[in-house]
Every structure is written in structure tokens, then in C-alpha cells.
PDB file of C-alpha atoms in Angstrom:
ATOM      1  CA  MET A   1       0.000   0.000   0.000  1.00  0.00           C
ATOM      2  CA  ARG A   2       1.357   3.430  -0.894  1.00  0.00           C
ATOM      3  CA  THR A   3       2.075   6.020   1.806  1.00  0.00           C
ATOM      4  CA  GLY A   4      -0.718   8.302   0.635  1.00  0.00           C
ATOM      5  CA  ASN A   5      -3.275   5.504   1.004  1.00  0.00           C
ATOM      6  CA  VAL A   6      -1.991   4.687   4.525  1.00  0.00           C
ATOM      7  CA  GLY A   7      -2.499   8.319   5.533  1.00  0.00           C
ATOM      8  CA  ALA A   8      -6.011   8.289   4.126  1.00  0.00           C
ATOM      9  CA  VAL A   9      -6.874   5.115   6.067  1.00  0.00           C
ATOM     10  CA  LEU A  10      -5.534   6.562   9.349  1.00  0.00           C
ATOM     11  CA  ILE A  11      -7.494   9.771   8.925  1.00  0.00           C
ATOM     12  CA  GLY A  12     -10.624   7.794   8.166  1.00  0.00           C
ATOM     13  CA  THR A  13     -10.312   5.529  11.199  1.00  0.00           C
ATOM     14  CA  ASN A  14      -9.120   8.272  13.582  1.00  0.00           C
ATOM     15  CA  PRO A  15     -11.081  11.420  12.792  1.00  0.00           C
ATOM     16  CA  PHE A  16     -10.105  14.615  14.602  1.00  0.00           C
ATOM     17  CA  PHE A  17     -13.237  14.501  16.761  1.00  0.00           C
ATOM     18  CA  ARG A  18     -15.842  11.777  17.234  1.00  0.00           C
ATOM     19  CA  TRP A  19     -19.042  12.727  19.067  1.00  0.00           C
ATOM     20  CA  SER A  20     -19.749   9.042  19.527  1.00  0.00           C
ATOM     21  CA  TYR A  21     -16.792   8.874  21.928  1.00  0.00           C
ATOM     22  CA  VAL A  22     -18.496  11.463  24.171  1.00  0.00           C
ATOM     23  CA  THR A  23     -21.861   9.701  24.161  1.00  0.00           C
ATOM     24  CA  GLN A  24     -20.380   6.248  24.754  1.00  0.00           C
ATOM     25  CA  ASN A  25     -18.007   7.355  27.527  1.00  0.00           C
ATOM     26  CA  TRP A  26     -20.077  10.079  29.185  1.00  0.00           C
ATOM     27  CA  SER A  27     -20.090   8.391  32.598  1.00  0.00           C
ATOM     28  CA  GLN A  28     -16.277   8.219  32.576  1.00  0.00           C
ATOM     29  CA  ILE A  29     -16.024  11.832  31.430  1.00  0.00           C
ATOM     30  CA  GLN A  30     -18.396  12.905  34.208  1.00  0.00           C
ATOM     31  CA  GLY A  31     -16.307  11.031  36.763  1.00  0.00           C
ATOM     32  CA  ASP A  32     -13.121  12.717  35.547  1.00  0.00           C
ATOM     33  CA  LEU A  33     -14.813  16.130  35.638  1.00  0.00           C
ATOM     34  CA  VAL A  34     -16.082  15.603  39.193  1.00  0.00           C
ATOM     35  CA  GLN A  35     -12.637  14.514  40.366  1.00  0.00           C
ATOM     36  CA  HIS A  36     -11.090  17.544  38.642  1.00  0.00           C
ATOM     37  CA  ILE A  37     -13.484  19.879  40.455  1.00  0.00           C
ATOM     38  CA  GLU A  38     -12.871  18.103  43.760  1.00  0.00           C
ATOM     39  CA  LEU A  39      -9.079  18.324  43.487  1.00  0.00           C
ATOM     40  CA  SER A  40      -9.271  21.985  42.473  1.00  0.00           C
ATOM     41  CA  LEU A  41     -11.670  23.017  45.264  1.00  0.00           C
ATOM     42  CA  ILE A  42      -9.615  21.327  47.968  1.00  0.00           C
ATOM     43  CA  ALA A  43      -6.372  22.892  46.746  1.00  0.00           C
ATOM     44  CA  VAL A  44      -7.789  26.405  46.448  1.00  0.00           C
ATOM     45  CA  ALA A  45      -9.600  26.222  49.796  1.00  0.00           C
ATOM     46  CA  VAL A  46      -6.588  24.894  51.702  1.00  0.00           C
ATOM     47  CA  GLY A  47      -4.219  27.257  49.900  1.00  0.00           C
ATOM     48  CA  THR A  48      -6.382  30.261  50.756  1.00  0.00           C
ATOM     49  CA  ALA A  49      -6.729  29.168  54.391  1.00  0.00           C
ATOM     50  CA  ILE A  50      -2.939  28.918  54.697  1.00  0.00           C
ATOM     51  CA  SER A  51      -2.062  31.974  52.619  1.00  0.00           C
ATOM     52  CA  ILE A  52      -4.118  34.692  54.283  1.00  0.00           C
ATOM     53  CA  PRO A  53      -2.736  34.184  57.842  1.00  0.00           C
ATOM     54  CA  LEU A  54       0.805  33.936  56.435  1.00  0.00           C
ATOM     55  CA  ALA A  55       0.230  37.097  54.406  1.00  0.00           C
ATOM     56  CA  VAL A  56      -1.024  38.959  57.478  1.00  0.00           C
ATOM     57  CA  LEU A  57       2.085  37.886  59.399  1.00  0.00           C
ATOM     58  CA  ALA A  58       4.350  38.910  56.523  1.00  0.00           C
ATOM     59  CA  TRP A  59       2.600  42.280  56.280  1.00  0.00           C
ATOM     60  CA  ARG A  60       2.585  43.035  59.995  1.00  0.00           C
ATOM     61  CA  TYR A  61       6.063  41.710  60.841  1.00  0.00           C
ATOM     62  CA  ARG A  62       8.589  42.668  58.164  1.00  0.00           C
ATOM     63  CA  ILE A  63      11.138  40.180  59.509  1.00  0.00           C
ATOM     64  CA  VAL A  64       8.767  37.356  58.524  1.00  0.00           C
ATOM     65  CA  ARG A  65       8.215  38.630  54.973  1.00  0.00           C
ATOM     66  CA  ALA A  66      11.451  37.331  53.403  1.00  0.00           C
ATOM     67  CA  PRO A  67      11.144  33.738  54.715  1.00  0.00           C
ATOM     68  CA  VAL A  68       7.452  33.522  53.807  1.00  0.00           C
ATOM     69  CA  PHE A  69       7.973  34.796  50.268  1.00  0.00           C
ATOM     70  CA  GLY A  70      11.122  32.702  49.903  1.00  0.00           C
ATOM     71  CA  ILE A  71       9.392  29.419  50.753  1.00  0.00           C
ATOM     72  CA  ALA A  72       6.324  30.243  48.664  1.00  0.00           C
ATOM     73  CA  SER A  73       8.511  31.234  45.698  1.00  0.00           C
ATOM     74  CA  THR A  74      10.523  28.023  45.958  1.00  0.00           C
ATOM     75  CA  LEU A  75       7.378  25.883  45.857  1.00  0.00           C
ATOM     76  CA  TYR A  76       6.038  27.901  42.935  1.00  0.00           C
ATOM     77  CA  ILE A  77       9.091  27.564  40.695  1.00  0.00           C
ATOM     78  CA  ILE A  78       9.533  23.796  41.131  1.00  0.00           C
ATOM     79  CA  PRO A  79       8.162  22.091  37.986  1.00  0.00           C
ATOM     80  CA  SER A  80       4.997  20.154  38.770  1.00  0.00           C
ATOM     81  CA  LEU A  81       6.358  16.816  37.546  1.00  0.00           C
ATOM     82  CA  ALA A  82       9.471  17.223  39.661  1.00  0.00           C
ATOM     83  CA  LEU A  83       7.392  18.114  42.722  1.00  0.00           C
ATOM     84  CA  PHE A  84       5.193  15.049  42.248  1.00  0.00           C
ATOM     85  CA  ALA A  85       8.326  12.902  41.895  1.00  0.00           C
ATOM     86  CA  ILE A  86       9.717  14.332  45.136  1.00  0.00           C
ATOM     87  CA  LEU A  87       6.483  13.697  47.032  1.00  0.00           C
ATOM     88  CA  VAL A  88       5.593  10.205  45.744  1.00  0.00           C
ATOM     89  CA  PRO A  89       8.192   8.307  47.847  1.00  0.00           C
ATOM     90  CA  PHE A  90       6.751   9.914  50.990  1.00  0.00           C
ATOM     91  CA  THR A  91       3.036  10.145  50.254  1.00  0.00           C
ATOM     92  CA  GLY A  92       2.616   7.549  47.511  1.00  0.00           C
ATOM     93  CA  ALA A  93       1.220   7.518  44.005  1.00  0.00           C
ATOM     94  CA  TYR A  94      -2.582   7.464  43.574  1.00  0.00           C
ATOM     95  CA  SER A  95      -2.630   9.643  46.714  1.00  0.00           C
ATOM     96  CA  TYR A  96      -4.732  12.734  47.244  1.00  0.00           C
ATOM     97  CA  VAL A  97      -2.066  13.953  49.664  1.00  0.00           C
ATOM     98  CA  THR A  98       0.559  13.903  46.904  1.00  0.00           C
ATOM     99  CA  ALA A  99      -1.673  15.855  44.542  1.00  0.00           C
ATOM    100  CA  GLU A 100      -2.959  18.358  47.079  1.00  0.00           C
ATOM    101  CA  VAL A 101       0.408  19.192  48.646  1.00  0.00           C
ATOM    102  CA  ALA A 102       1.746  20.056  45.210  1.00  0.00           C
ATOM    103  CA  LEU A 103      -1.361  21.957  44.101  1.00  0.00           C
ATOM    104  CA  VAL A 104      -1.592  23.926  47.346  1.00  0.00           C
ATOM    105  CA  GLY A 105       2.070  24.862  46.949  1.00  0.00           C
ATOM    106  CA  TYR A 106       1.304  26.596  43.671  1.00  0.00           C
ATOM    107  CA  THR A 107      -1.424  28.753  45.228  1.00  0.00           C
ATOM    108  CA  LEU A 108       0.643  30.122  48.098  1.00  0.00           C
ATOM    109  CA  LEU A 109       2.825  32.668  46.311  1.00  0.00           C
ATOM    110  CA  ILE A 110      -0.079  34.075  44.288  1.00  0.00           C
ATOM    111  CA  MET A 111      -2.388  34.424  47.285  1.00  0.00           C
ATOM    112  CA  ILE A 112       0.249  35.706  49.730  1.00  0.00           C
ATOM    113  CA  TRP A 113       1.586  38.254  47.259  1.00  0.00           C
ATOM    114  CA  ASN A 114      -1.836  39.664  46.442  1.00  0.00           C
ATOM    115  CA  THR A 115      -3.016  39.726  50.046  1.00  0.00           C
ATOM    116  CA  VAL A 116       0.091  41.627  51.165  1.00  0.00           C
ATOM    117  CA  ALA A 117      -0.311  44.002  48.211  1.00  0.00           C
ATOM    118  CA  GLY A 118      -3.930  44.597  49.200  1.00  0.00           C
ATOM    119  CA  LEU A 119      -3.036  45.288  52.818  1.00  0.00           C
ATOM    120  CA  ASP A 120      -0.260  47.654  51.745  1.00  0.00           C
ATOM    121  CA  ALA A 121      -2.770  49.522  49.561  1.00  0.00           C
ATOM    122  CA  VAL A 122      -5.193  50.327  52.405  1.00  0.00           C
ATOM    123  CA  PRO A 123      -5.283  54.144  52.745  1.00  0.00           C
ATOM    124  CA  ASP A 124      -3.657  55.620  55.843  1.00  0.00           C
ATOM    125  CA  ASP A 125      -6.731  57.740  56.542  1.00  0.00           C
ATOM    126  CA  ALA A 126      -8.831  54.572  56.845  1.00  0.00           C
ATOM    127  CA  ARG A 127      -6.430  53.240  59.465  1.00  0.00           C
ATOM    128  CA  ASP A 128      -6.392  56.604  61.247  1.00  0.00           C
ATOM    129  CA  ALA A 129     -10.186  56.544  61.350  1.00  0.00           C
ATOM    130  CA  ALA A 130     -10.128  53.034  62.822  1.00  0.00           C
ATOM    131  CA  THR A 131      -7.701  54.176  65.505  1.00  0.00           C
ATOM    132  CA  GLY A 132      -9.874  57.183  66.243  1.00  0.00           C
ATOM    133  CA  LEU A 133     -12.862  54.894  66.727  1.00  0.00           C
ATOM    134  CA  GLY A 134     -10.903  52.955  69.326  1.00  0.00           C
ATOM    135  CA  TYR A 135     -10.351  49.763  67.307  1.00  0.00           C
ATOM    136  CA  THR A 136      -7.678  47.418  68.574  1.00  0.00           C
ATOM    137  CA  PRO A 137      -5.096  46.288  65.966  1.00  0.00           C
ATOM    138  CA  THR A 138      -6.931  42.985  65.556  1.00  0.00           C
ATOM    139  CA  ALA A 139     -10.318  44.664  65.184  1.00  0.00           C
ATOM    140  CA  ALA A 140      -8.872  47.121  62.669  1.00  0.00           C
ATOM    141  CA  LEU A 141      -7.412  44.221  60.690  1.00  0.00           C
ATOM    142  CA  VAL A 142     -10.723  42.365  60.577  1.00  0.00           C
ATOM    143  CA  ARG A 143     -13.040  45.344  60.072  1.00  0.00           C
ATOM    144  CA  VAL A 144     -10.907  47.706  57.995  1.00  0.00           C
ATOM    145  CA  ASP A 145      -7.714  46.277  56.494  1.00  0.00           C
ATOM    146  CA  LEU A 146      -8.913  42.910  55.190  1.00  0.00           C
ATOM    147  CA  PRO A 147     -12.227  44.218  53.791  1.00  0.00           C
ATOM    148  CA  LEU A 148     -10.403  46.988  51.898  1.00  0.00           C
ATOM    149  CA  ALA A 149      -7.859  44.444  50.646  1.00  0.00           C
ATOM    150  CA  LEU A 150     -10.566  42.139  49.269  1.00  0.00           C
ATOM    151  CA  PRO A 151     -10.286  43.323  45.629  1.00  0.00           C
ATOM    152  CA  PHE A 152      -6.641  42.263  45.634  1.00  0.00           C
ATOM    153  CA  ILE A 153      -7.427  39.013  47.429  1.00  0.00           C
ATOM    154  CA  PHE A 154     -10.130  38.142  44.916  1.00  0.00           C
ATOM    155  CA  ALA A 155      -7.786  38.972  42.044  1.00  0.00           C
ATOM    156  CA  GLY A 156      -5.229  36.571  43.488  1.00  0.00           C
ATOM    157  CA  LEU A 157      -7.921  33.959  44.096  1.00  0.00           C
ATOM    158  CA  ARG A 158      -8.990  34.113  40.460  1.00  0.00           C
ATOM    159  CA  VAL A 159      -5.438  33.622  39.222  1.00  0.00           C
ATOM    160  CA  ALA A 160      -4.759  30.840  41.733  1.00  0.00           C
ATOM    161  CA  THR A 161      -7.976  29.034  40.768  1.00  0.00           C
ATOM    162  CA  ALA A 162      -7.188  29.154  37.057  1.00  0.00           C
ATOM    163  CA  THR A 163      -3.640  27.967  37.772  1.00  0.00           C
ATOM    164  CA  VAL A 164      -4.800  25.036  39.873  1.00  0.00           C
ATOM    165  CA  ILE A 165      -7.453  23.938  37.369  1.00  0.00           C
ATOM    166  CA  GLY A 166      -4.780  23.819  34.695  1.00  0.00           C
ATOM    167  CA  LEU A 167      -2.291  21.958  36.902  1.00  0.00           C
ATOM    168  CA  VAL A 168      -4.816  19.341  38.041  1.00  0.00           C
ATOM    169  CA  THR A 169      -4.541  17.778  34.575  1.00  0.00           C
ATOM    170  CA  VAL A 170      -0.972  16.770  35.454  1.00  0.00           C
ATOM    171  CA  THR A 171      -2.204  14.625  38.368  1.00  0.00           C
ATOM    172  CA  ALA A 172      -3.241  12.041  35.774  1.00  0.00           C
ATOM    173  CA  LEU A 173       0.437  11.099  35.640  1.00  0.00           C
ATOM    174  CA  ILE A 174       0.274   9.921  39.260  1.00  0.00           C
ATOM    175  CA  GLY A 175      -2.944   8.022  38.668  1.00  0.00           C
ATOM    176  CA  LEU A 176      -5.537  10.383  40.100  1.00  0.00           C
ATOM    177  CA  GLY A 177      -7.379  11.199  36.917  1.00  0.00           C
ATOM    178  CA  GLY A 178      -9.248  14.417  36.599  1.00  0.00           C
ATOM    179  CA  LEU A 179      -9.706  15.694  33.085  1.00  0.00           C
ATOM    180  CA  GLY A 180      -6.023  15.045  32.485  1.00  0.00           C
ATOM    181  CA  GLN A 181      -6.946  11.373  32.416  1.00  0.00           C
ATOM    182  CA  GLN A 182      -8.827  12.035  29.183  1.00  0.00           C
ATOM    183  CA  MET A 183      -5.619  13.340  27.665  1.00  0.00           C
ATOM    184  CA  ILE A 184      -3.777  10.078  28.271  1.00  0.00           C
ATOM    185  CA  TYR A 185      -6.585   7.776  27.098  1.00  0.00           C
ATOM    186  CA  GLY A 186      -5.696   8.258  23.456  1.00  0.00           C
ATOM    187  CA  TYR A 187      -5.348  10.677  20.580  1.00  0.00           C
ATOM    188  CA  ASN A 188      -7.645  13.311  19.100  1.00  0.00           C
ATOM    189  CA  THR A 189     -11.103  13.102  20.672  1.00  0.00           C
ATOM    190  CA  PRO A 190     -10.148  12.305  24.318  1.00  0.00           C
ATOM    191  CA  ILE A 191      -7.500  15.044  24.261  1.00  0.00           C
ATOM    192  CA  ILE A 192      -9.993  17.549  22.867  1.00  0.00           C
ATOM    193  CA  VAL A 193     -12.590  16.557  25.469  1.00  0.00           C
ATOM    194  CA  GLY A 194     -10.109  17.007  28.335  1.00  0.00           C
ATOM    195  CA  LEU A 195      -8.797  20.299  26.954  1.00  0.00           C
ATOM    196  CA  VAL A 196     -12.191  21.865  26.230  1.00  0.00           C
ATOM    197  CA  LEU A 197     -13.695  20.855  29.566  1.00  0.00           C
ATOM    198  CA  SER A 198     -10.635  22.127  31.476  1.00  0.00           C
ATOM    199  CA  ILE A 199     -10.866  25.508  29.756  1.00  0.00           C
ATOM    200  CA  ALA A 200     -14.632  25.643  30.306  1.00  0.00           C
ATOM    201  CA  LEU A 201     -14.209  24.748  33.981  1.00  0.00           C
ATOM    202  CA  ALA A 202     -11.640  27.530  34.458  1.00  0.00           C
ATOM    203  CA  ALA A 203     -13.936  30.025  32.721  1.00  0.00           C
ATOM    204  CA  VAL A 204     -16.967  29.052  34.830  1.00  0.00           C
ATOM    205  CA  ALA A 205     -14.931  29.225  38.053  1.00  0.00           C
ATOM    206  CA  ASP A 206     -13.654  32.680  37.129  1.00  0.00           C
ATOM    207  CA  LEU A 207     -17.173  33.939  36.371  1.00  0.00           C
ATOM    208  CA  LEU A 208     -18.419  32.578  39.697  1.00  0.00           C
ATOM    209  CA  LEU A 209     -15.616  34.339  41.559  1.00  0.00           C
ATOM    210  CA  VAL A 210     -16.367  37.590  39.741  1.00  0.00           C
ATOM    211  CA  GLY A 211     -19.997  37.247  40.800  1.00  0.00           C
ATOM    212  CA  VAL A 212     -19.052  36.580  44.425  1.00  0.00           C
ATOM    213  CA  GLN A 213     -16.699  39.561  44.376  1.00  0.00           C
ATOM    214  CA  ARG A 214     -19.409  41.855  43.039  1.00  0.00           C
ATOM    215  CA  ILE A 215     -21.644  40.829  45.938  1.00  0.00           C
ATOM    216  CA  ALA A 216     -18.970  40.857  48.657  1.00  0.00           C
ATOM    217  CA  VAL A 217     -17.068  43.926  47.442  1.00  0.00           C
ATOM    218  CA  PRO A 218     -19.565  46.199  45.658  1.00  0.00           C
ATOM    219  CA  TRP A 219     -17.169  49.162  45.659  1.00  0.00           C
ATOM    220  CA  SER A 220     -14.693  47.190  43.493  1.00  0.00           C
ATOM    221  CA  ARG A 221     -17.008  47.385  40.462  1.00  0.00           C
ATOM    222  CA  THR A 222     -15.703  50.790  39.540  1.00  0.00           C
ATOM    223  CA  ARG A 223     -12.191  50.465  40.876  1.00  0.00           C
ATOM    224  CA  ARG A 224      -9.590  48.001  39.589  1.00  0.00           C
ATOM    225  CA  PRO A 225      -6.710  47.077  41.924  1.00  0.00           C
ATOM    226  CA  ARG A 226      -3.293  48.065  40.650  1.00  0.00           C
ATOM    227  CA  HIS A 227      -0.051  46.103  40.604  1.00  0.00           C
ATOM    228  CA  VAL A 228      -1.781  42.805  41.232  1.00  0.00           C
ATOM    229  CA  ALA A 229       0.378  39.735  40.702  1.00  0.00           C
ATOM    230  CA  GLY A 230      -0.733  37.625  37.770  1.00  0.00           C
ATOM    231  CA  VAL A 231      -3.477  40.013  36.574  1.00  0.00           C
TER     232      VAL A 231
END
């Protein structure tokens, strides 16, 4: 058989996209999507819970800032595959701990940087007013500083969420699945399914966060935070 005929046969048997693959494997695709959402939510939630207290410490105590940013930066620059390889001997393959430790690590720098930037951007007159009202430093932090820093925090949260959703696909290489599992099932259609759903998931998550921000921080609708990392 001539080379041209071989190419024609391959194209005919492996079309770029087959809708029948989606209909026949919808339950598997749904399972991968649910696992992708689960891994992403856990990583973002844990990363945010760790990042905001660390950011407050780094903002309030300058001596803490360099170590906090140094550790977060180190975790951020380690390639994901290398980080998984480092963790697997300790936490095991097919382990949520392995995936989540790595994914949380990639949220820390983004969230800490933006939270500190937001706290630094709080106007001095707002803090003076809080002092004049008799607020303690803790009360001022909770009632004045953090609320005014929310536009920056949400900006960091949006970037961190998009980053995590993209990185979750790599967890397929340690056996956890997610939409990345679609990308290693085969060529063409499974790859397209995993790619399109990952992008759609990131877009939906971003829109949801924008909606939450508009409700929680109504004054941010007309004011865009400046010098926000990753935005």
C-alpha cells in the first residue's frame, strides 16, 4: 500500500473529533470532571486558608516577609512533575495527599503576594479613622484592612484558581485522573474533550468568583486594583 493511502486510512479511522466517543463514555467523562473539580476546590480552599494568615504575618512583621515569600517562591518555581516525583516516595502515588500538597504549593505565592499588596494599599486615613474609633489592631485588621484588601485578594484567588485547574490535569500522571486522564486515554477526541472541559471549567470558576466579588465587594465594580500579581 502506498504512503498516501496509509495516511487516508488513518485519517478515516481516527477522525479529529468523534461525538460518539463522548456519548459512549459520558459516565467516565463525568467522573473525571467531578474529580477535577474536587481536586481543584480542595487545593484552592486549603491554599487560601494557609495563605491569608501567612500574608497577614508577613505584612505586619517585616522580619517574617522574606522567609514567607522565599518558601512560597521556591514551591512555585519547582516544575509540577518534579514536585510530584519528590512527594511520591513519601506520600505515595494514587494519593490525594501527593496531589494536594503540590497543588496547594502553587497557590501560596499568588495568594500571599496579592493579600500583602492589598493590605499595603489600604489608605492611611482609613487606618487613622479606625484608631480614632478605638479599634484594637486585631479589630482594625478584621473590620478595615482585610475588607479593603478584598479586591486584591479576589484577584489573586482568580489567578490561583485558574492555575490550579490547569495543573490538576498533570495529576493524571500519578494516577488520580481528573480531566487530564482524558488526555492520556488516546489521541484526538479524548485530548480535545479534556482540553475543552478544562478551559470551560476555568472560565466558569472565574465567572463565579467575579460574581461573588461583586456581591462581597460592591465598591470594586468601579475600581480596579493596581499592581496585582498575575493580573
